[in-house]
Amino acid sequence: MRQLDRPSGIGSGSVAVQSPSPSPDGSGRSVLEGAFELLAAVERAGEAGLTKLASKCGLPKTTAYRLLEQLVELGAVERSGGGYRMGPRLFRLGQGWQPHPGLRSAAREPARRLARATGAVVGLSVLREGQTLVLDWTACETDEVFGPLLNDMAWPWFTAAGKVLVAGASPRLPLGPLPASWNREAAAIRDRGVAFDREELVAGVCCVAALLHGPGGVPLASLCVVTDPAHSLDRLAGVVQQTARTISATLRGR
C-alpha cells in the first residue's frame, strides 16, 4: 500500500503539535492574532493611519506595516490616503455569514412578499455579542427616514429584532444587567410572540419582530418590519408572525 507523505517530524504513531510562533515583537501573539487585532482596529476606526493602528494594537510600526501590507494584498484592507480602511474581500466574505446554512435562502422570497404586502422594510437579524446584527434588508419603499438606518448593520440589542431574540433565548444570553422591567416585558413578548419598538431607537421609526426557529425549535434569527408611526404595529404583527412561521417551517424541512 502506498504511504501518504507526511511533513517532517510527524511519525506514524504520534502527532507532533507545535505552538504558534511568537510574533517578532516578542509579545507571544501569533501572526494571525496580530493580523486580526489590526483588522479589528481598522473596523473600529473606520479609517486610520499606521501609527494609530500600531499603537492601538501594541505592535511595533514595522510589524504593523508588514501585516497591513499583507492584508492589502489579500484585499482584506485597502489603502486610503495616508491610512487604511476595510477592504472589499472582507465585505464579500461577511455577506456569506449566517447562523444556519439555509437561513438566507429560506427567508428571501417570504421577505419579499411581506415587503410588497406591507409597503414596509423587512429585515433579517441575529444577536451577537450584545448587538442586533442585520443580515439582510428587503425594501419595498424607503425614504430619508430609513436611509441612515438601513446603512447601519449593527443595532443595540434592545431593538424589537433583538428583544424578541433575547426573550426567546435559552440559556440566557450574556448581555449584562438588564432593565428592571425586562422580566415582565420578556414574558409579554413570549406570550404574544412578537416584540415592538415604538420609536425607542430612532424617532419616526417603528418596528415589529417575530422569531425564526430552526430544527428542534431553536431560535435562529428574527424577522422584523420597519415602518413609520402612521402604521399600526398591532395590525402588522399578525402578518409578520405568519411569515415567520412560513420561514421556520422551511428551516425545519417541512
PDB file of C-alpha atoms in Angstrom:
ATOM      1  CA  MET A   1       0.000   0.000   0.000  1.00  0.00           C
ATOM      2  CA  ARG A   2       1.293   3.453  -0.915  1.00  0.00           C
ATOM      3  CA  GLN A   3       2.207   5.529   2.129  1.00  0.00           C
ATOM      4  CA  LEU A   4       0.963   9.092   2.367  1.00  0.00           C
ATOM      5  CA  ASP A   5       3.641  11.751   2.538  1.00  0.00           C
ATOM      6  CA  ARG A   6       3.947  13.416   5.935  1.00  0.00           C
ATOM      7  CA  PRO A   7       5.553  16.680   6.949  1.00  0.00           C
ATOM      8  CA  SER A   8       8.918  16.041   8.568  1.00  0.00           C
ATOM      9  CA  GLY A   9       8.787  15.469  12.302  1.00  0.00           C
ATOM     10  CA  ILE A  10       5.448  13.634  12.273  1.00  0.00           C
ATOM     11  CA  GLY A  11       5.721   9.901  12.681  1.00  0.00           C
ATOM     12  CA  SER A  12       3.199   7.180  12.029  1.00  0.00           C
ATOM     13  CA  GLY A  13       2.378   6.588  15.674  1.00  0.00           C
ATOM     14  CA  SER A  14       2.204  10.099  17.056  1.00  0.00           C
ATOM     15  CA  VAL A  15       1.207  13.602  16.094  1.00  0.00           C
ATOM     16  CA  ALA A  16       3.502  16.481  16.889  1.00  0.00           C
ATOM     17  CA  VAL A  17       1.670  19.661  17.822  1.00  0.00           C
ATOM     18  CA  GLN A  18       3.610  22.865  17.644  1.00  0.00           C
ATOM     19  CA  SER A  19       2.550  26.079  19.333  1.00  0.00           C
ATOM     20  CA  PRO A  20       2.189  29.124  17.116  1.00  0.00           C
ATOM     21  CA  SER A  21       5.453  31.011  16.851  1.00  0.00           C
ATOM     22  CA  PRO A  22       5.580  34.219  18.824  1.00  0.00           C
ATOM     23  CA  SER A  23       5.374  37.416  16.876  1.00  0.00           C
ATOM     24  CA  PRO A  24       8.597  39.251  16.037  1.00  0.00           C
ATOM     25  CA  ASP A  25       7.933  41.824  18.773  1.00  0.00           C
ATOM     26  CA  GLY A  26       8.158  39.100  21.442  1.00  0.00           C
ATOM     27  CA  SER A  27       4.601  39.585  22.698  1.00  0.00           C
ATOM     28  CA  GLY A  28       3.723  35.899  22.311  1.00  0.00           C
ATOM     29  CA  ARG A  29       0.981  36.674  19.800  1.00  0.00           C
ATOM     30  CA  SER A  30       0.914  34.683  16.610  1.00  0.00           C
ATOM     31  CA  VAL A  31       0.991  36.394  13.238  1.00  0.00           C
ATOM     32  CA  LEU A  32      -2.686  35.523  12.788  1.00  0.00           C
ATOM     33  CA  GLU A  33      -3.617  37.106  16.119  1.00  0.00           C
ATOM     34  CA  GLY A  34      -1.737  40.265  15.208  1.00  0.00           C
ATOM     35  CA  ALA A  35      -3.481  40.466  11.845  1.00  0.00           C
ATOM     36  CA  PHE A  36      -6.910  40.051  13.415  1.00  0.00           C
ATOM     37  CA  GLU A  37      -6.157  42.696  16.024  1.00  0.00           C
ATOM     38  CA  LEU A  38      -5.261  45.089  13.226  1.00  0.00           C
ATOM     39  CA  LEU A  39      -8.450  44.225  11.348  1.00  0.00           C
ATOM     40  CA  ALA A  40     -10.491  44.920  14.480  1.00  0.00           C
ATOM     41  CA  ALA A  41      -8.685  48.232  14.975  1.00  0.00           C
ATOM     42  CA  VAL A  42      -9.365  49.258  11.366  1.00  0.00           C
ATOM     43  CA  GLU A  43     -13.031  48.293  11.768  1.00  0.00           C
ATOM     44  CA  ARG A  44     -13.395  50.364  14.949  1.00  0.00           C
ATOM     45  CA  ALA A  45     -11.624  53.394  13.492  1.00  0.00           C
ATOM     46  CA  GLY A  46     -13.269  53.272  10.078  1.00  0.00           C
ATOM     47  CA  GLU A  47     -10.054  54.640   8.629  1.00  0.00           C
ATOM     48  CA  ALA A  48      -6.722  55.200  10.360  1.00  0.00           C
ATOM     49  CA  GLY A  49      -3.016  55.617   9.742  1.00  0.00           C
ATOM     50  CA  LEU A  50      -0.210  53.229  10.533  1.00  0.00           C
ATOM     51  CA  THR A  51       0.942  54.979  13.717  1.00  0.00           C
ATOM     52  CA  LYS A  52      -2.515  54.950  15.270  1.00  0.00           C
ATOM     53  CA  LEU A  53      -3.225  51.327  14.337  1.00  0.00           C
ATOM     54  CA  ALA A  54       0.132  50.107  15.625  1.00  0.00           C
ATOM     55  CA  SER A  55      -0.419  51.965  18.908  1.00  0.00           C
ATOM     56  CA  LYS A  56      -3.960  50.605  19.354  1.00  0.00           C
ATOM     57  CA  CYS A  57      -2.702  47.036  18.878  1.00  0.00           C
ATOM     58  CA  GLY A  58       0.546  47.399  20.839  1.00  0.00           C
ATOM     59  CA  LEU A  59       2.622  46.438  17.815  1.00  0.00           C
ATOM     60  CA  PRO A  60       5.875  47.931  16.522  1.00  0.00           C
ATOM     61  CA  LYS A  61       5.228  50.059  13.452  1.00  0.00           C
ATOM     62  CA  THR A  62       7.413  47.793  11.314  1.00  0.00           C
ATOM     63  CA  THR A  63       5.366  44.726  12.306  1.00  0.00           C
ATOM     64  CA  ALA A  64       2.048  46.538  11.839  1.00  0.00           C
ATOM     65  CA  TYR A  65       3.145  47.824   8.433  1.00  0.00           C
ATOM     66  CA  ARG A  66       4.196  44.364   7.260  1.00  0.00           C
ATOM     67  CA  LEU A  67       0.897  42.803   8.364  1.00  0.00           C
ATOM     68  CA  LEU A  68      -1.214  45.617   6.924  1.00  0.00           C
ATOM     69  CA  GLU A  69       0.510  45.392   3.571  1.00  0.00           C
ATOM     70  CA  GLN A  70      -0.101  41.640   3.502  1.00  0.00           C
ATOM     71  CA  LEU A  71      -3.766  42.308   4.298  1.00  0.00           C
ATOM     72  CA  VAL A  72      -3.850  44.824   1.440  1.00  0.00           C
ATOM     73  CA  GLU A  73      -2.537  42.185  -0.963  1.00  0.00           C
ATOM     74  CA  LEU A  74      -5.310  39.836   0.181  1.00  0.00           C
ATOM     75  CA  GLY A  75      -7.999  42.517  -0.206  1.00  0.00           C
ATOM     76  CA  ALA A  76      -8.867  42.421   3.497  1.00  0.00           C
ATOM     77  CA  VAL A  77      -7.947  46.097   3.910  1.00  0.00           C
ATOM     78  CA  GLU A  78      -7.210  48.815   1.400  1.00  0.00           C
ATOM     79  CA  ARG A  79      -5.118  51.956   1.395  1.00  0.00           C
ATOM     80  CA  SER A  80      -6.981  55.244   1.655  1.00  0.00           C
ATOM     81  CA  GLY A  81      -4.994  58.463   1.509  1.00  0.00           C
ATOM     82  CA  GLY A  82      -2.357  58.073   4.189  1.00  0.00           C
ATOM     83  CA  GLY A  83      -4.193  55.314   6.054  1.00  0.00           C
ATOM     84  CA  TYR A  84      -6.083  52.043   5.843  1.00  0.00           C
ATOM     85  CA  ARG A  85      -9.744  51.037   5.797  1.00  0.00           C
ATOM     86  CA  MET A  86     -11.666  47.780   5.455  1.00  0.00           C
ATOM     87  CA  GLY A  87     -11.324  46.094   2.084  1.00  0.00           C
ATOM     88  CA  PRO A  88     -13.910  44.613  -0.280  1.00  0.00           C
ATOM     89  CA  ARG A  89     -12.892  40.998   0.268  1.00  0.00           C
ATOM     90  CA  LEU A  90     -13.963  41.061   3.922  1.00  0.00           C
ATOM     91  CA  PHE A  91     -17.260  42.625   2.869  1.00  0.00           C
ATOM     92  CA  ARG A  92     -17.896  39.806   0.405  1.00  0.00           C
ATOM     93  CA  LEU A  93     -16.934  37.150   2.938  1.00  0.00           C
ATOM     94  CA  GLY A  94     -19.084  38.741   5.636  1.00  0.00           C
ATOM     95  CA  GLN A  95     -22.118  38.790   3.371  1.00  0.00           C
ATOM     96  CA  GLY A  96     -21.998  34.997   3.271  1.00  0.00           C
ATOM     97  CA  TRP A  97     -22.172  34.531   7.041  1.00  0.00           C
ATOM     98  CA  GLN A  98     -25.359  33.136   8.583  1.00  0.00           C
ATOM     99  CA  PRO A  99     -26.097  31.164  11.759  1.00  0.00           C
ATOM    100  CA  HIS A 100     -27.829  28.384   9.801  1.00  0.00           C
ATOM    101  CA  PRO A 101     -26.907  27.186   6.269  1.00  0.00           C
ATOM    102  CA  GLY A 102     -30.359  27.703   4.786  1.00  0.00           C
ATOM    103  CA  LEU A 103     -31.453  30.849   6.604  1.00  0.00           C
ATOM    104  CA  ARG A 104     -30.943  33.433   3.873  1.00  0.00           C
ATOM    105  CA  SER A 105     -32.455  31.319   1.102  1.00  0.00           C
ATOM    106  CA  ALA A 106     -35.447  30.309   3.256  1.00  0.00           C
ATOM    107  CA  ALA A 107     -36.222  33.924   4.141  1.00  0.00           C
ATOM    108  CA  ARG A 108     -35.608  35.583   0.776  1.00  0.00           C
ATOM    109  CA  GLU A 109     -38.927  35.109  -1.046  1.00  0.00           C
ATOM    110  CA  PRO A 110     -41.234  35.319   2.020  1.00  0.00           C
ATOM    111  CA  ALA A 111     -39.488  38.583   2.991  1.00  0.00           C
ATOM    112  CA  ARG A 112     -40.078  39.986  -0.499  1.00  0.00           C
ATOM    113  CA  ARG A 113     -43.760  39.090  -0.330  1.00  0.00           C
ATOM    114  CA  LEU A 114     -44.033  40.674   3.118  1.00  0.00           C
ATOM    115  CA  ALA A 115     -42.367  43.884   1.902  1.00  0.00           C
ATOM    116  CA  ARG A 116     -44.744  44.087  -1.067  1.00  0.00           C
ATOM    117  CA  ALA A 117     -47.816  43.384   1.077  1.00  0.00           C
ATOM    118  CA  THR A 118     -46.981  45.940   3.765  1.00  0.00           C
ATOM    119  CA  GLY A 119     -45.089  48.568   1.770  1.00  0.00           C
ATOM    120  CA  ALA A 120     -42.522  48.454   4.578  1.00  0.00           C
ATOM    121  CA  VAL A 121     -38.903  47.477   5.010  1.00  0.00           C
ATOM    122  CA  VAL A 122     -38.265  43.881   6.109  1.00  0.00           C
ATOM    123  CA  GLY A 123     -35.140  42.871   7.999  1.00  0.00           C
ATOM    124  CA  LEU A 124     -33.487  39.587   8.953  1.00  0.00           C
ATOM    125  CA  SER A 125     -31.378  39.815  12.125  1.00  0.00           C
ATOM    126  CA  VAL A 126     -29.349  37.790  14.600  1.00  0.00           C
ATOM    127  CA  LEU A 127     -27.975  38.572  18.038  1.00  0.00           C
ATOM    128  CA  ARG A 128     -24.208  38.528  18.587  1.00  0.00           C
ATOM    129  CA  GLU A 129     -22.080  39.988  21.392  1.00  0.00           C
ATOM    130  CA  GLY A 130     -24.888  42.143  22.735  1.00  0.00           C
ATOM    131  CA  GLN A 131     -25.790  43.642  19.371  1.00  0.00           C
ATOM    132  CA  THR A 132     -28.501  43.065  16.812  1.00  0.00           C
ATOM    133  CA  LEU A 133     -26.738  42.303  13.531  1.00  0.00           C
ATOM    134  CA  VAL A 134     -28.759  42.803  10.352  1.00  0.00           C
ATOM    135  CA  LEU A 135     -28.102  40.049   7.805  1.00  0.00           C
ATOM    136  CA  ASP A 136     -30.424  41.301   5.073  1.00  0.00           C
ATOM    137  CA  TRP A 137     -32.798  44.128   4.172  1.00  0.00           C
ATOM    138  CA  THR A 138     -35.705  43.818   1.785  1.00  0.00           C
ATOM    139  CA  ALA A 139     -37.057  47.258   0.930  1.00  0.00           C
ATOM    140  CA  CYS A 140     -40.312  47.994  -0.857  1.00  0.00           C
ATOM    141  CA  GLU A 141     -40.351  51.750  -0.397  1.00  0.00           C
ATOM    142  CA  THR A 142     -37.771  53.760   1.538  1.00  0.00           C
ATOM    143  CA  ASP A 143     -37.304  57.442   2.253  1.00  0.00           C
ATOM    144  CA  GLU A 144     -34.921  59.741   4.070  1.00  0.00           C
ATOM    145  CA  VAL A 145     -36.144  58.476   7.460  1.00  0.00           C
ATOM    146  CA  PHE A 146     -34.965  54.918   6.826  1.00  0.00           C
ATOM    147  CA  GLY A 147     -31.854  55.673   4.751  1.00  0.00           C
ATOM    148  CA  PRO A 148     -29.352  56.081   7.629  1.00  0.00           C
ATOM    149  CA  LEU A 149     -30.914  53.148   9.487  1.00  0.00           C
ATOM    150  CA  LEU A 150     -30.514  50.782   6.546  1.00  0.00           C
ATOM    151  CA  ASN A 151     -26.842  51.688   6.207  1.00  0.00           C
ATOM    152  CA  ASP A 152     -26.129  50.670   9.803  1.00  0.00           C
ATOM    153  CA  MET A 153     -25.865  46.889  10.088  1.00  0.00           C
ATOM    154  CA  ALA A 154     -25.460  46.750  13.877  1.00  0.00           C
ATOM    155  CA  TRP A 155     -28.070  47.937  16.362  1.00  0.00           C
ATOM    156  CA  PRO A 156     -28.329  47.776  20.174  1.00  0.00           C
ATOM    157  CA  TRP A 157     -29.852  44.549  21.483  1.00  0.00           C
ATOM    158  CA  PHE A 158     -33.000  46.317  22.697  1.00  0.00           C
ATOM    159  CA  THR A 159     -34.469  46.908  19.246  1.00  0.00           C
ATOM    160  CA  ALA A 160     -37.591  44.853  18.546  1.00  0.00           C
ATOM    161  CA  ALA A 161     -35.485  42.467  16.448  1.00  0.00           C
ATOM    162  CA  GLY A 162     -33.100  41.975  19.371  1.00  0.00           C
ATOM    163  CA  LYS A 163     -35.685  41.882  22.155  1.00  0.00           C
ATOM    164  CA  VAL A 164     -37.616  39.011  20.603  1.00  0.00           C
ATOM    165  CA  LEU A 165     -34.374  37.007  20.392  1.00  0.00           C
ATOM    166  CA  VAL A 166     -33.355  37.725  23.985  1.00  0.00           C
ATOM    167  CA  ALA A 167     -36.836  36.886  25.264  1.00  0.00           C
ATOM    168  CA  GLY A 168     -36.818  33.577  23.398  1.00  0.00           C
ATOM    169  CA  ALA A 169     -33.207  32.607  24.110  1.00  0.00           C
ATOM    170  CA  SER A 170     -32.295  29.742  26.401  1.00  0.00           C
ATOM    171  CA  PRO A 171     -29.999  29.752  28.228  1.00  0.00           C
ATOM    172  CA  ARG A 172     -29.985  33.472  28.942  1.00  0.00           C
ATOM    173  CA  LEU A 173     -27.658  35.434  26.710  1.00  0.00           C
ATOM    174  CA  PRO A 174     -24.765  37.272  28.391  1.00  0.00           C
ATOM    175  CA  LEU A 175     -25.958  40.843  27.910  1.00  0.00           C
ATOM    176  CA  GLY A 176     -25.004  42.175  31.335  1.00  0.00           C
ATOM    177  CA  PRO A 177     -27.509  43.881  33.650  1.00  0.00           C
ATOM    178  CA  LEU A 178     -30.965  44.012  32.090  1.00  0.00           C
ATOM    179  CA  PRO A 179     -33.593  46.702  32.812  1.00  0.00           C
ATOM    180  CA  ALA A 180     -35.652  46.122  35.944  1.00  0.00           C
ATOM    181  CA  SER A 181     -38.777  45.818  33.794  1.00  0.00           C
ATOM    182  CA  TRP A 182     -37.223  43.239  31.463  1.00  0.00           C
ATOM    183  CA  ASN A 183     -38.678  40.070  33.013  1.00  0.00           C
ATOM    184  CA  ARG A 184     -42.186  41.469  32.658  1.00  0.00           C
ATOM    185  CA  GLU A 185     -41.543  42.673  29.100  1.00  0.00           C
ATOM    186  CA  ALA A 186     -39.926  39.369  28.094  1.00  0.00           C
ATOM    187  CA  ALA A 187     -42.925  37.424  29.418  1.00  0.00           C
ATOM    188  CA  ALA A 188     -45.253  39.622  27.357  1.00  0.00           C
ATOM    189  CA  ILE A 189     -43.113  39.070  24.244  1.00  0.00           C
ATOM    190  CA  ARG A 190     -43.175  35.290  24.716  1.00  0.00           C
ATOM    191  CA  ASP A 191     -46.909  35.364  25.361  1.00  0.00           C
ATOM    192  CA  ARG A 192     -47.728  37.369  22.248  1.00  0.00           C
ATOM    193  CA  GLY A 193     -44.916  36.033  20.056  1.00  0.00           C
ATOM    194  CA  VAL A 194     -43.727  39.447  18.862  1.00  0.00           C
ATOM    195  CA  ALA A 195     -41.709  42.404  20.138  1.00  0.00           C
ATOM    196  CA  PHE A 196     -42.370  46.067  19.403  1.00  0.00           C
ATOM    197  CA  ASP A 197     -40.214  49.159  19.057  1.00  0.00           C
ATOM    198  CA  ARG A 198     -42.305  52.316  19.083  1.00  0.00           C
ATOM    199  CA  GLU A 199     -39.702  54.970  18.206  1.00  0.00           C
ATOM    200  CA  GLU A 200     -37.457  53.737  21.035  1.00  0.00           C
ATOM    201  CA  LEU A 201     -34.304  53.709  18.897  1.00  0.00           C
ATOM    202  CA  VAL A 202     -34.922  56.300  16.183  1.00  0.00           C
ATOM    203  CA  ALA A 203     -37.596  58.997  16.108  1.00  0.00           C
ATOM    204  CA  GLY A 204     -40.132  58.310  13.374  1.00  0.00           C
ATOM    205  CA  VAL A 205     -39.176  54.628  13.062  1.00  0.00           C
ATOM    206  CA  CYS A 206     -41.276  51.783  14.470  1.00  0.00           C
ATOM    207  CA  CYS A 207     -40.701  48.044  14.294  1.00  0.00           C
ATOM    208  CA  VAL A 208     -42.395  44.722  14.997  1.00  0.00           C
ATOM    209  CA  ALA A 209     -40.389  41.476  15.083  1.00  0.00           C
ATOM    210  CA  ALA A 210     -41.017  37.742  15.411  1.00  0.00           C
ATOM    211  CA  LEU A 211     -38.705  34.769  15.987  1.00  0.00           C
ATOM    212  CA  LEU A 212     -37.476  32.389  13.315  1.00  0.00           C
ATOM    213  CA  HIS A 213     -36.976  28.830  14.582  1.00  0.00           C
ATOM    214  CA  GLY A 214     -34.673  26.200  13.162  1.00  0.00           C
ATOM    215  CA  PRO A 215     -34.519  22.428  13.616  1.00  0.00           C
ATOM    216  CA  GLY A 216     -35.580  21.399  17.101  1.00  0.00           C
ATOM    217  CA  GLY A 217     -37.338  24.727  17.618  1.00  0.00           C
ATOM    218  CA  VAL A 218     -34.069  26.548  18.336  1.00  0.00           C
ATOM    219  CA  PRO A 219     -34.346  30.356  17.879  1.00  0.00           C
ATOM    220  CA  LEU A 220     -32.065  31.269  14.971  1.00  0.00           C
ATOM    221  CA  ALA A 221     -32.914  34.807  13.961  1.00  0.00           C
ATOM    222  CA  SER A 222     -35.668  37.392  13.922  1.00  0.00           C
ATOM    223  CA  LEU A 223     -37.836  38.782  11.155  1.00  0.00           C
ATOM    224  CA  CYS A 224     -38.848  42.415  11.527  1.00  0.00           C
ATOM    225  CA  VAL A 225     -40.894  45.004   9.684  1.00  0.00           C
ATOM    226  CA  VAL A 226     -39.668  48.595   9.927  1.00  0.00           C
ATOM    227  CA  THR A 227     -42.196  51.330   9.253  1.00  0.00           C
ATOM    228  CA  ASP A 228     -43.368  54.769  10.392  1.00  0.00           C
ATOM    229  CA  PRO A 229     -45.729  55.682  13.258  1.00  0.00           C
ATOM    230  CA  ALA A 230     -48.647  56.109  10.843  1.00  0.00           C
ATOM    231  CA  HIS A 231     -48.893  52.308  10.520  1.00  0.00           C
ATOM    232  CA  SER A 232     -50.448  50.187  13.261  1.00  0.00           C
ATOM    233  CA  LEU A 233     -47.883  47.753  14.621  1.00  0.00           C
ATOM    234  CA  ASP A 234     -50.654  45.666  16.157  1.00  0.00           C
ATOM    235  CA  ARG A 235     -52.196  45.090  12.735  1.00  0.00           C
ATOM    236  CA  LEU A 236     -48.790  44.274  11.227  1.00  0.00           C
ATOM    237  CA  ALA A 237     -47.985  41.760  13.981  1.00  0.00           C
ATOM    238  CA  GLY A 238     -50.194  39.015  12.543  1.00  0.00           C
ATOM    239  CA  VAL A 239     -48.691  39.061   9.042  1.00  0.00           C
ATOM    240  CA  VAL A 240     -45.139  39.214  10.463  1.00  0.00           C
ATOM    241  CA  GLN A 241     -45.860  36.143  12.625  1.00  0.00           C
ATOM    242  CA  GLN A 242     -47.384  34.258   9.692  1.00  0.00           C
ATOM    243  CA  THR A 243     -44.344  34.985   7.520  1.00  0.00           C
ATOM    244  CA  ALA A 244     -42.040  33.925  10.355  1.00  0.00           C
ATOM    245  CA  ARG A 245     -43.926  30.623  10.660  1.00  0.00           C
ATOM    246  CA  THR A 246     -43.544  30.042   6.906  1.00  0.00           C
ATOM    247  CA  ILE A 247     -39.785  30.623   7.039  1.00  0.00           C
ATOM    248  CA  SER A 248     -39.420  28.497  10.181  1.00  0.00           C
ATOM    249  CA  ALA A 249     -41.279  25.605   8.539  1.00  0.00           C
ATOM    250  CA  THR A 250     -38.814  25.722   5.624  1.00  0.00           C
ATOM    251  CA  LEU A 251     -35.865  25.787   8.032  1.00  0.00           C
ATOM    252  CA  ARG A 252     -37.231  22.717   9.802  1.00  0.00           C
ATOM    253  CA  GLY A 253     -37.603  20.930   6.470  1.00  0.00           C
ATOM    254  CA  ARG A 254     -41.388  20.791   6.450  1.00  0.00           C
TER     255      ARG A 254
END
